[in-house]
Structure formats: structure tokens, C-alpha cells
XYZ file of C-alpha atoms in Angstrom:
453
model
C 18.578 -46.448 8.970
C 20.912 -43.853 10.459
C 19.984 -40.244 9.960
C 22.532 -37.905 8.491
C 23.270 -35.161 11.075
C 24.360 -32.821 8.290
C 20.930 -32.987 6.643
C 19.300 -32.304 10.000
C 21.445 -29.211 10.590
C 20.732 -28.008 7.057
C 16.975 -28.219 7.680
C 17.334 -26.257 10.919
C 19.431 -23.567 9.287
C 17.223 -23.330 6.181
C 14.103 -22.512 8.195
C 15.897 -19.437 9.580
C 17.416 -18.383 6.246
C 14.765 -15.702 5.728
C 15.316 -14.151 9.175
C 17.684 -11.343 8.017
C 15.262 -10.281 5.294
C 12.365 -10.348 7.738
C 14.250 -8.201 10.252
C 15.243 -5.660 7.612
C 11.667 -5.427 6.324
C 10.259 -4.958 9.837
C 12.955 -2.456 10.859
C 12.159 -0.253 7.885
C 8.447 -0.940 7.544
C 7.221 -0.587 11.151
C 8.510 2.999 11.761
C 7.364 4.049 8.301
C 3.858 2.696 8.926
C 3.647 4.499 12.284
C 4.694 7.699 10.510
C 1.978 7.248 7.887
C -0.663 6.531 10.516
C 0.104 9.777 12.373
C -2.300 11.870 10.237
C -5.721 11.102 8.815
C -4.669 11.878 5.232
C -1.525 9.730 5.192
C -3.420 6.982 7.023
C -6.055 7.021 4.277
C -3.333 6.873 1.601
C -1.605 3.995 3.390
C -4.666 1.794 3.833
C -6.031 2.430 0.355
C -2.615 1.684 -1.191
C -2.415 -1.555 0.773
C -6.021 -2.259 -0.205
C -5.265 -1.862 -3.909
C -2.219 -4.141 -3.689
C -4.236 -6.750 -1.797
C -6.943 -6.773 -4.480
C -4.302 -7.232 -7.189
C -2.670 -10.105 -5.295
C -6.091 -11.583 -4.549
C -6.731 -11.856 -8.286
C -3.547 -13.912 -8.578
C -5.127 -16.529 -6.300
C -8.081 -17.444 -8.499
C -8.473 -21.245 -8.400
C -6.992 -22.717 -11.546
C -9.289 -24.457 -14.014
C -6.485 -25.937 -16.098
C -7.012 -29.349 -14.554
C -10.539 -29.471 -15.946
C -9.272 -29.901 -19.491
C -8.339 -33.496 -20.202
C -6.694 -34.601 -23.387
C -3.980 -33.480 -25.774
C -2.708 -29.910 -25.801
C -4.755 -27.589 -28.011
C -3.377 -26.500 -31.367
C -1.191 -23.380 -31.409
C -3.830 -21.267 -33.146
C -6.345 -21.854 -30.316
C -3.955 -21.471 -27.376
C -4.367 -17.683 -27.287
C -8.010 -18.072 -26.297
C -6.962 -19.737 -23.029
C -5.565 -16.349 -21.970
C -9.095 -14.976 -21.754
C -9.351 -12.182 -19.150
C -12.614 -11.780 -17.263
C -14.214 -8.366 -16.888
C -14.414 -9.016 -13.148
C -10.612 -8.845 -12.960
C -10.921 -5.144 -13.777
C -14.156 -4.490 -11.888
C -13.133 -6.034 -8.575
C -10.340 -3.569 -7.593
C -12.408 -0.567 -8.715
C -15.571 -1.557 -6.851
C -13.553 -2.639 -3.816
C -11.883 0.766 -3.491
C -15.170 2.602 -4.006
C -16.932 0.585 -1.300
C -14.164 0.838 1.293
C -13.778 4.615 0.939
C -17.227 4.951 2.516
C -15.481 4.148 5.816
C -13.668 7.504 5.833
C -15.217 9.920 8.300
C -18.478 7.973 8.668
C -18.146 7.683 12.429
C -18.143 10.605 14.817
C -18.048 10.481 18.591
C -21.824 10.723 18.801
C -22.303 8.059 16.174
C -19.767 5.819 17.900
C -21.667 6.054 21.150
C -24.932 5.406 19.357
C -23.636 2.081 18.055
C -24.074 0.703 21.558
C -27.806 1.379 21.308
C -29.970 -1.299 19.772
C -32.373 1.315 18.423
C -29.745 3.313 16.532
C -29.696 3.039 12.766
C -26.472 3.532 10.853
C -27.063 5.039 7.430
C -23.448 4.358 6.481
C -23.869 0.632 7.187
C -27.016 0.526 5.058
C -25.135 2.159 2.192
C -22.316 -0.371 2.503
C -24.818 -3.234 2.452
C -26.411 -1.751 -0.655
C -23.026 -1.377 -2.392
C -22.011 -4.956 -1.549
C -25.267 -6.362 -2.934
C -24.952 -4.147 -6.011
C -21.357 -5.272 -6.594
C -22.302 -8.929 -6.236
C -25.001 -8.469 -8.871
C -22.472 -6.811 -11.190
C -20.031 -9.717 -10.794
C -22.714 -12.263 -11.643
C -23.972 -10.352 -14.688
C -20.411 -9.724 -15.868
C -19.755 -13.452 -15.930
C -22.512 -13.870 -18.533
C -21.001 -11.003 -20.491
C -17.668 -12.840 -20.340
C -19.283 -15.984 -21.719
C -20.847 -14.007 -24.551
C -17.491 -12.372 -25.337
C -15.719 -15.704 -25.360
C -18.306 -17.383 -27.590
C -18.217 -14.443 -29.985
C -14.424 -14.554 -30.101
C -14.501 -18.349 -30.466
C -16.760 -18.146 -33.504
C -14.843 -15.327 -35.170
C -11.466 -17.031 -34.655
C -12.614 -20.509 -35.734
C -10.759 -21.887 -38.780
C -12.597 -22.482 -42.063
C -14.704 -25.603 -42.244
C -12.735 -26.932 -45.225
C -9.596 -27.362 -43.120
C -8.703 -30.917 -42.364
C -8.445 -30.807 -38.567
C -12.053 -29.668 -38.176
C -13.074 -33.195 -39.063
C -10.610 -34.685 -36.609
C -12.414 -35.998 -33.512
C -9.310 -35.491 -31.402
C -9.180 -31.786 -32.182
C -12.908 -31.439 -31.544
C -12.277 -33.025 -28.143
C -9.498 -30.504 -27.469
C -11.744 -27.610 -28.448
C -14.444 -28.859 -26.068
C -11.906 -29.114 -23.246
C -10.728 -25.597 -23.980
C -14.287 -24.283 -23.798
C -14.821 -26.049 -20.483
C -11.592 -24.610 -19.093
C -12.400 -21.025 -20.047
C -15.984 -21.275 -18.799
C -14.781 -22.728 -15.505
C -12.229 -19.906 -15.198
C -14.988 -17.335 -15.706
C -17.086 -18.971 -12.992
C -14.108 -19.184 -10.619
C -13.306 -15.508 -11.181
C -16.904 -14.549 -10.402
C -17.012 -16.453 -7.105
C -13.494 -15.285 -6.220
C -14.525 -11.639 -6.698
C -17.587 -12.107 -4.479
C -15.409 -13.773 -1.850
C -12.958 -10.874 -2.138
C -15.686 -8.316 -1.450
C -16.497 -10.108 1.811
C -12.939 -10.991 2.841
C -10.964 -7.915 1.692
C -13.259 -4.985 0.860
C -15.375 -4.934 4.015
C -12.351 -5.264 6.352
C -10.659 -2.324 4.642
C -13.866 -0.356 5.065
C -13.494 -0.972 8.808
C -9.763 -0.162 8.720
C -10.521 3.228 7.143
C -13.299 3.762 9.664
C -10.987 2.942 12.577
C -8.047 4.992 11.289
C -10.259 8.053 10.809
C -11.185 7.902 14.503
C -8.042 7.094 16.461
C -4.318 6.704 15.853
C -3.966 4.806 19.131
C -6.627 2.205 18.387
C -5.281 1.667 14.857
C -1.661 1.223 15.977
C -2.655 -0.935 18.946
C -4.696 -3.325 16.817
C -2.075 -3.631 14.068
C 0.714 -4.536 16.483
C -1.428 -7.024 18.402
C -2.179 -8.817 15.125
C 1.341 -8.694 13.756
C 2.820 -9.910 17.035
C 0.361 -12.792 16.896
C 1.843 -13.708 13.513
C 5.362 -13.320 14.914
C 4.601 -15.498 17.928
C 3.106 -18.192 15.708
C 6.150 -18.129 13.414
C 8.716 -18.315 16.220
C 6.876 -20.967 18.234
C 6.316 -23.112 15.157
C 9.953 -22.966 14.104
C 11.361 -23.553 17.572
C 9.015 -26.501 17.950
C 10.439 -28.056 14.774
C 13.922 -27.813 16.275
C 12.868 -30.027 19.197
C 11.620 -33.335 17.752
C 9.784 -35.551 20.197
C 11.231 -38.979 21.054
C 8.566 -41.227 19.509
C 9.561 -44.876 19.943
C 6.935 -46.731 17.956
C 5.545 -44.613 15.192
C 3.804 -47.589 13.596
C 1.260 -47.642 16.396
C 0.486 -43.950 16.132
C -2.285 -42.358 14.168
C -1.478 -40.126 11.225
C -2.318 -37.027 13.270
C 0.252 -37.989 15.919
C 2.884 -38.642 13.289
C 2.193 -35.264 11.700
C 2.645 -33.707 15.157
C 6.072 -35.269 15.658
C 7.795 -31.864 15.430
C 4.887 -30.081 17.094
C 5.104 -30.212 20.882
C 1.659 -28.785 21.630
C 0.169 -30.787 18.761
C 1.666 -34.002 20.131
C 0.160 -33.326 23.553
C -3.353 -32.665 22.281
C -3.142 -35.555 19.772
C -3.809 -37.895 22.689
C -7.359 -36.547 22.675
C -9.906 -37.243 19.935
C -10.790 -33.578 19.497
C -7.121 -32.670 19.452
C -6.472 -35.153 16.629
C -9.393 -33.682 14.710
C -7.957 -30.180 15.135
C -4.547 -31.294 13.866
C -6.062 -32.990 10.825
C -8.157 -29.899 10.076
C -5.176 -27.548 10.274
C -2.915 -29.813 8.217
C -5.584 -30.186 5.529
C -5.647 -26.392 5.156
C -1.909 -25.724 5.472
C 0.606 -28.528 6.120
C 3.200 -25.988 7.306
C 1.021 -24.758 10.189
C 1.439 -26.229 13.662
C -0.545 -26.204 16.875
C 2.580 -24.991 18.688
C 2.558 -21.991 16.350
C -1.056 -21.271 17.243
C -0.210 -21.429 20.956
C 2.740 -19.088 20.447
C 0.570 -16.664 18.503
C -2.068 -16.603 21.239
C 0.601 -16.057 23.904
C 2.490 -13.201 22.223
C -0.699 -11.599 20.944
C -2.302 -11.500 24.391
C 0.925 -10.217 25.986
C 1.019 -7.434 23.408
C -2.595 -6.529 24.139
C -1.773 -6.295 27.867
C 1.501 -4.369 27.829
C 1.519 -2.397 24.564
C -0.554 0.522 25.996
C 2.053 1.094 28.725
C 4.850 0.926 26.155
C 3.070 3.442 23.924
C 2.610 5.874 26.821
C 6.239 5.492 27.884
C 7.510 6.149 24.372
C 5.165 9.106 23.939
C 6.315 10.781 27.169
C 10.024 9.942 26.877
C 12.702 12.173 25.440
C 13.131 9.819 22.509
C 9.411 10.059 21.843
C 9.586 13.852 21.860
C 12.465 13.822 19.388
C 10.669 11.367 17.109
C 7.472 13.415 17.350
C 9.352 16.581 16.392
C 10.985 14.803 13.453
C 7.602 13.504 12.319
C 6.012 16.950 12.509
C 8.900 18.498 10.543
C 8.626 15.818 7.850
C 4.867 16.287 7.584
C 5.320 20.071 7.402
C 7.828 19.701 4.580
C 5.349 17.528 2.728
C 2.646 20.168 3.240
C 0.505 17.823 5.331
C 0.545 20.045 8.422
C -0.210 23.716 8.887
C 1.781 25.963 11.183
C -0.338 25.361 14.283
C -0.636 21.596 13.995
C 2.576 21.048 15.900
C 1.147 22.739 19.009
C -0.360 20.518 21.666
C -4.129 20.798 21.660
C -4.286 21.184 17.882
C -6.238 18.811 15.642
C -3.051 16.890 14.838
C -2.404 16.189 18.503
C -6.049 15.268 19.015
C -5.692 12.605 16.326
C -2.438 11.243 17.794
C -4.296 10.424 21.006
C -1.687 8.381 22.866
C -2.107 10.631 25.904
C -5.720 9.423 26.118
C -4.512 5.966 27.143
C -3.950 7.360 30.652
C -6.189 10.445 30.613
C -9.167 8.954 28.793
C -8.572 5.229 29.483
C -9.379 4.470 25.842
C -7.588 1.107 25.919
C -9.067 -0.036 29.243
C -12.200 -1.320 27.430
C -14.279 -0.673 30.520
C -17.481 -0.049 28.564
C -17.452 -3.267 26.565
C -19.243 -6.397 27.761
C -16.071 -8.129 28.997
C -14.918 -5.099 30.965
C -18.329 -4.578 32.520
C -18.649 -8.199 33.641
C -15.164 -8.261 35.160
C -15.804 -4.950 36.898
C -18.986 -6.328 38.458
C -17.241 -9.455 39.719
C -13.983 -7.892 40.908
C -15.388 -4.552 42.049
C -14.010 -1.082 41.547
C -11.382 -1.525 44.264
C -9.199 -3.677 42.007
C -9.290 -1.587 38.842
C -5.785 -2.571 37.697
C -6.604 -6.271 37.802
C -9.836 -5.599 35.914
C -7.972 -3.776 33.138
C -5.297 -6.511 33.067
C -7.810 -9.339 32.701
C -9.929 -7.392 30.208
C -6.952 -6.751 27.948
C -5.802 -10.351 28.301
C -9.183 -11.799 27.307
C -9.566 -9.321 24.431
C -6.013 -10.106 23.337
C -6.788 -13.827 23.270
C -9.958 -13.218 21.251
C -8.175 -10.953 18.771
C -5.242 -13.369 18.416
C -7.543 -16.326 17.849
C -9.477 -14.365 15.220
C -6.194 -13.390 13.548
C -5.218 -17.054 13.301
C -8.577 -17.887 11.702
C -8.074 -15.088 9.158
C -4.629 -16.443 8.314
C -6.069 -19.924 7.806
C -8.673 -18.533 5.397
C -5.998 -17.109 3.126
C -3.947 -20.296 3.449
C -6.948 -22.246 2.165
C -7.349 -19.813 -0.741
C -3.663 -20.106 -1.657
C -3.870 -23.892 -1.412
C -6.796 -23.948 -3.850
C -4.821 -21.715 -6.199
C -1.724 -23.918 -5.883
C 0.496 -21.075 -4.602
C 2.686 -20.693 -1.533
C 2.651 -16.882 -1.278
C 0.370 -14.204 -2.654
C 3.362 -12.214 -3.923
C 7.022 -11.318 -3.423
C 6.807 -7.612 -2.663
C 7.986 -7.904 0.968
C 11.332 -9.738 1.320
C 11.003 -12.646 3.736
C 7.263 -12.106 4.192
C 5.771 -12.783 0.759
C 3.124 -10.422 -0.551
C 1.157 -7.585 1.013
C -1.834 -9.901 1.303
C 0.288 -12.338 3.323
C 0.954 -9.610 5.898
C -2.623 -8.343 6.122
C -4.598 -11.590 5.876
C -4.651 -11.912 9.667
C -6.103 -8.416 10.079
C -9.224 -8.836 7.980
C -11.476 -10.634 10.454
C -9.927 -8.995 13.520
C -10.639 -5.403 12.513
C -14.320 -6.227 11.977
C -14.575 -7.796 15.449
C -12.629 -4.938 17.044
C -14.685 -2.112 15.530
C -18.032 -3.819 16.112
C -17.379 -5.123 19.641
C -14.713 -2.995 21.303
C -14.541 0.388 19.584
C -17.766 1.724 21.214
C -15.896 1.407 24.501
C -13.918 4.573 23.646
């Protein structure tokens, strides 16, 4: 059969149809986010606002229990009970915000340095552990309260026994299916809330902790992660535009066929472990590609290497001075800065610590394990190469962790039967779709690399 070239060109053009919306969103969103991150207060407002939106979108991804019910549709008078709302839907955002806010101001310079010591005890971490355990207990107990509420409502709304359909076995079967569906929904909501505490709440605790310490670290980490997503998107789409010339697809395994428009995937599909990786990725998200993963690792590591120099250049340039002055004026108009905060050496300038990239070497990561090992092997005479390799390795680790975080949310969306978590960001989906890659990375970054400040 001959392939229609028009259909092929339509597929290529359709995959880039969201590009204008993506560019507009990034052009407006990136400068605005940098502006919000420039003070501790606006940074707190930004991350907690994003946190709240992520919890709301997370509740839209509860695995559906509708498939559990088998049989005819329930009567109209019982349909309203299928709209049962669990108490955990209300409790999860509230408890999540309360737990994460403990990350604000919990780390000082002395405490940061003490995290490198194995004998140091962190009272803030113990409190977070206590709150997580306490919240998990609340979610489990609330599920039993939900069951009691539903059974009470079911009894009170049941029709009189003298009505004819109460003796109908078919309607009794429908009622049983409805009960199973609601009970399964309550259980799914409970487990989904517990998963959300681990996957969303704790990462935002670390985001608030990081943003209260350093503007430079926060901005650096965000752009490394987001460029990993961008690299994965571009590499995956360009790979689909270059189909491989496969002559005999009948002799290929399913993993090789699925990698037909995936150059890197096709190469590694010749290996048993490569085929297993392709099958694993496709089972989680059929739209993902190994070429996209390679592109994400490449752009993410390049960002980790060269972003510090770009930040310093922008900070010291004339354009950077103009933008800094505009930012200070805007913050002053909003009442977020006092008269002396615009003077170098003030607390505001101490928080916007871009100058410490060169003066304090805060993004050289010389005190972390990777930096120390490379320094021992290369010696102090080749400091630039040590910093280069340290940033490259850390960039690869952060990019790989970002990809894993993205796959986690893809699996959650697949279980919920949804493509995106929302539609708030044109071309990107929901807020959760933009921050899913950051959740695991920020935990690794704060725990492993932040003490190197």
C-alpha cells in the first residue's frame, strides 16, 4: 500500500501546532517567575500558589472506579449517590500546605553546614516526619468516616420497601455495583492522598526550604529541570520526523517496531536490556521515546554546565542592571522592599546572590562527594576542568531524576485515564504537568548538593 504524503505532512505539522502557545507561555512565564523568586516573600507566595494548584490538579487524577460496576445503569434516583465526595479531597490540600510551610526558614547557614555531619540532628526533619505520619493516619481514618457517611446516606435515601423495583433482582444488582463503585472510589482517594503527600507535599517542603536560602540555587535548579523537559520534547519530536528505513518489520520484535520513529530507541533495541527499557517506557507512556530521554539528558547537562556563566554575565551586564532596577522599582511599588533594600550589601542583595557564583563559588559544588573525588583525581591545578566535570555529572544526575519524576506522573495520569492534569498553561497542560519533573530532583538537590554551599 502506498502512503499518502499529505497525511504524513499533516502529522508532522500537527505535532508542532502547540509551539506558538508554548513560546508565548514561556516568554511571559519565565521572566515573571524570576521576578517572583527575587525576594523571599514573593518566592514563598509563588511556590505555595503552585503547590495549591498542584494539589487541586492531583485530586483530578484519582484512579476511576467506574469500571468496577458491571451491569445496567442505576436508576435516576440513585445516580446522585455516585457523586459522593470524600473528606480526603478537602483534607489533602489543607494538610499539604501546612506540612510544606515548615520548610520556610528552617535552614540557616550553620544548620546547612551541620547537615554534612552524621551526628547532627535536624528537629525540622523530625517534625516533618511526624506531620507526614499524622496526615497518613488522618487519611486512613477519614476513609472509614466516608464509608459511614455513605452508608448512612444510602439508608436514608433508600426508597420504601413497598415499591416494586426493590423486589427486582436486576435493581438489587445495580445497587450492589453502585456500593462497590463508591467504596472503591473512597479507597482510591485515600491511597491517592497518601501518594500525594509523598510525591507533592514533601518536594514543596524542599522547594520552600531551598528558596528561603538562595535565589541562585533555586533559579539554577528550575532551569536545569525545565530545559531537561524542553530537550526531551524537541528530541522526541525531531526523532519522529526522521523515520528509520526498516525493510522487514515482520521479523522485528514489538519493541523494535515501537521504536521505528525513535532513533536512539531503535539503536538500543538491538540489545535485550534496551528492548526491556523501551517496553517499560511505552507501558507507562506510549508518547515517550528514548530519543526524548537522550535529548533531555543532553540539554539538561549543558544547562547545568553553562547556566552559571550566563547568570553572571546577565547580572553584570548593562541589561542586567536595567532589569534589576526595574525589578527593585516594581517591588518598592508593591511595598515589598524598604528604602535601603536597593543598595548593594542590603538583605535584598544578599538574597539575590548571583555574585556569589564567582565570589563564593556556590555553584562549583566543590564540597559535595562528586566534587571532592574529582578534585582528588585531577588535582587543584586543573580547577576549571574539575568544575566542568562536576557540573556535567550533577547535571546528568538531575536530568535523569527529572525524567523519572515525569514518568511517575505519566503513570498516574494513565491510571486516571487522562492526558493532561489540567489546561491552565496553554500548550503545556496543567501546573502539575510543568512541575512533575521537579519533585524528585529538588529532594536530591537539597539533600546531596545544597550542603556544598
